[in-house]
Coordinates of C-alpha atoms in Angstrom, one line a residue:
X1 CA 18.4 48.9 10.6
X2 CA 19.7 46.6 7.9
X3 CA 18.7 43.4 9.7
X4 CA 15.0 44.2 10.0
X5 CA 15.0 45.2 6.4
X6 CA 16.5 41.8 5.3
X7 CA 14.1 39.9 7.6
X8 CA 11.3 41.8 6.0
X9 CA 12.5 40.7 2.6
X10 CA 12.5 37.1 3.6
X11 CA 8.9 37.3 4.8
X12 CA 7.7 39.1 1.7
X13 CA 7.1 36.1 -0.6
X14 CA 5.5 34.1 2.3
X15 CA 3.2 37.0 3.1
X16 CA 2.3 37.5 -0.6
X17 CA 1.4 33.8 -0.9
X18 CA -0.7 34.0 2.2
X19 CA -2.6 37.1 1.0
X20 CA -3.3 35.5 -2.3
X21 CA -4.7 32.4 -0.6
X22 CA -7.6 34.2 0.9
X23 CA -10.2 36.4 -0.7
X24 CA -12.2 38.9 1.4
X25 CA -15.6 40.3 0.6
X26 CA -17.2 43.1 2.6
X27 CA -20.7 42.4 3.9
X28 CA -23.2 44.5 6.0
X29 CA -21.9 42.9 9.2
X30 CA -18.2 42.5 8.4
X31 CA -16.4 40.3 5.9
X32 CA -16.6 36.9 4.4
X33 CA -13.2 35.2 3.9
X34 CA -12.7 32.4 1.4
X35 CA -9.7 30.1 1.5
X36 CA -8.9 29.7 -2.3
X37 CA -7.0 26.5 -1.6
X38 CA -9.7 24.6 0.4
X39 CA -12.9 26.6 -0.4
X40 CA -13.5 27.0 3.3
X41 CA -15.6 30.1 4.2
X42 CA -15.2 32.1 7.3
X43 CA -17.3 35.0 8.7
X44 CA -15.1 37.8 10.0
X45 CA -15.9 40.9 12.0
X46 CA -13.9 43.7 13.5
X47 CA -13.5 43.6 17.3
X48 CA -11.1 45.9 19.1
X49 CA -9.5 47.0 15.9
X50 CA -8.7 43.3 15.0
X51 CA -10.3 41.1 12.4
X52 CA -11.8 38.0 14.1
X53 CA -12.8 35.1 11.7
X54 CA -14.9 32.0 12.5
X55 CA -15.9 29.2 10.2
X56 CA -19.4 29.6 8.9
X57 CA -21.8 27.4 10.8
X58 CA -22.9 25.3 7.8
X59 CA -19.3 24.9 6.8
X60 CA -18.3 23.7 10.3
X61 CA -21.1 21.1 10.4
X62 CA -20.3 19.9 6.9
X63 CA -16.6 19.7 7.9
X64 CA -17.5 17.7 11.0
X65 CA -19.8 15.4 9.0
X66 CA -17.1 14.8 6.4
X67 CA -14.5 14.2 9.1
X68 CA -16.8 11.7 10.8
X69 CA -17.4 9.9 7.5
X70 CA -13.7 9.7 6.7
X71 CA -12.9 8.4 10.2
X72 CA -15.6 5.7 9.8
X73 CA -14.3 4.8 6.4
X74 CA -10.7 4.6 7.7
X75 CA -11.7 2.4 10.6
X76 CA -13.6 0.1 8.2
X77 CA -10.5 -0.1 5.9
X78 CA -8.2 -0.8 8.9
X79 CA -10.5 -3.7 10.0
X80 CA -10.6 -5.0 6.4
X81 CA -6.8 -5.0 6.1
X82 CA -6.4 -6.8 9.4
X83 CA -9.0 -9.4 8.3
X84 CA -7.4 -9.9 4.9
X85 CA -3.9 -10.2 6.4
X86 CA -5.1 -12.8 8.9
X87 CA -7.0 -14.7 6.2
X88 CA -3.9 -14.7 3.9
X89 CA -1.6 -15.9 6.7
X90 CA -4.1 -18.7 7.5
X91 CA -4.3 -19.7 3.9
X92 CA -0.6 -19.8 3.5
X93 CA -0.1 -21.8 6.6
X94 CA -2.8 -24.3 5.7
X95 CA -1.3 -24.9 2.2
X96 CA 2.2 -25.7 3.5
X97 CA 2.9 -29.4 4.3
X98 CA 3.7 -30.5 7.8
X99 CA 7.2 -31.7 8.5
X100 CA 6.0 -35.3 8.4
X101 CA 4.3 -34.9 5.0
X102 CA 7.5 -33.2 3.6
X103 CA 9.7 -36.1 4.8
X104 CA 7.3 -38.6 3.3
X105 CA 7.4 -36.8 0.0
X106 CA 11.2 -36.7 0.0
X107 CA 11.2 -40.5 0.6
X108 CA 9.1 -41.0 -2.4
X109 CA 11.3 -38.8 -4.5
X110 CA 14.4 -40.5 -3.4
X111 CA 13.0 -44.0 -4.2
X112 CA 11.9 -42.7 -7.6
X113 CA 15.3 -41.3 -8.5
X114 CA 17.2 -44.4 -7.3
X115 CA 15.0 -46.6 -9.4
X116 CA 15.4 -44.3 -12.4
X117 CA 19.1 -44.1 -12.0
X118 CA 19.2 -48.0 -11.9
X119 CA 17.3 -48.2 -15.2
X120 CA 19.8 -45.7 -16.7
X121 CA 22.8 -47.7 -15.5
X122 CA 21.2 -51.0 -17.0
X123 CA 20.7 -49.3 -20.3
X124 CA 24.3 -48.0 -20.3
X125 CA 25.6 -51.6 -19.7
X126 CA 23.5 -52.9 -22.6
X127 CA 25.0 -50.3 -24.9
X128 CA 28.5 -51.2 -23.8
X129 CA 28.1 -55.0 -24.3
X130 CA 30.1 -56.3 -27.3
X131 CA 27.9 -56.4 -30.4
X132 CA 27.9 -59.8 -32.2
X133 CA 28.7 -59.7 -35.9
X134 CA 25.9 -60.8 -38.1
X135 CA 26.2 -64.3 -39.5
X136 CA 27.5 -64.4 -43.1
X137 CA 24.7 -64.8 -45.6
X138 CA 25.0 -68.1 -47.4
X139 CA 22.7 -68.1 -50.3

């Protein structure tokens, strides 16, 4: 007896949340149920002591239309992403130098630095050369 009671307690909050989610209104032919979270409307009628609900016809077609629109938009976005990724990859690859161009550039840089270092060494030698004393001024 205690176990079903405890299980019932656990289902209480979930059941309460579920009953608050839907609002029911009585009509001449049954009920109209509105999902307060999505705004979806259903038409419900009692059959064999059970409540059977179906999406309202206009809601179903609107839902199908929206689903089709979203699917088309998603497909277009997927195609655009693929196109952009391919374009970006091609741009990056076209901007990079070939191995031959890279080696040629490195050769230029090496020659430049060797020449520059030669100039620096020559200047250091000039600074280290003994300075001649100025001739005495005979006036």
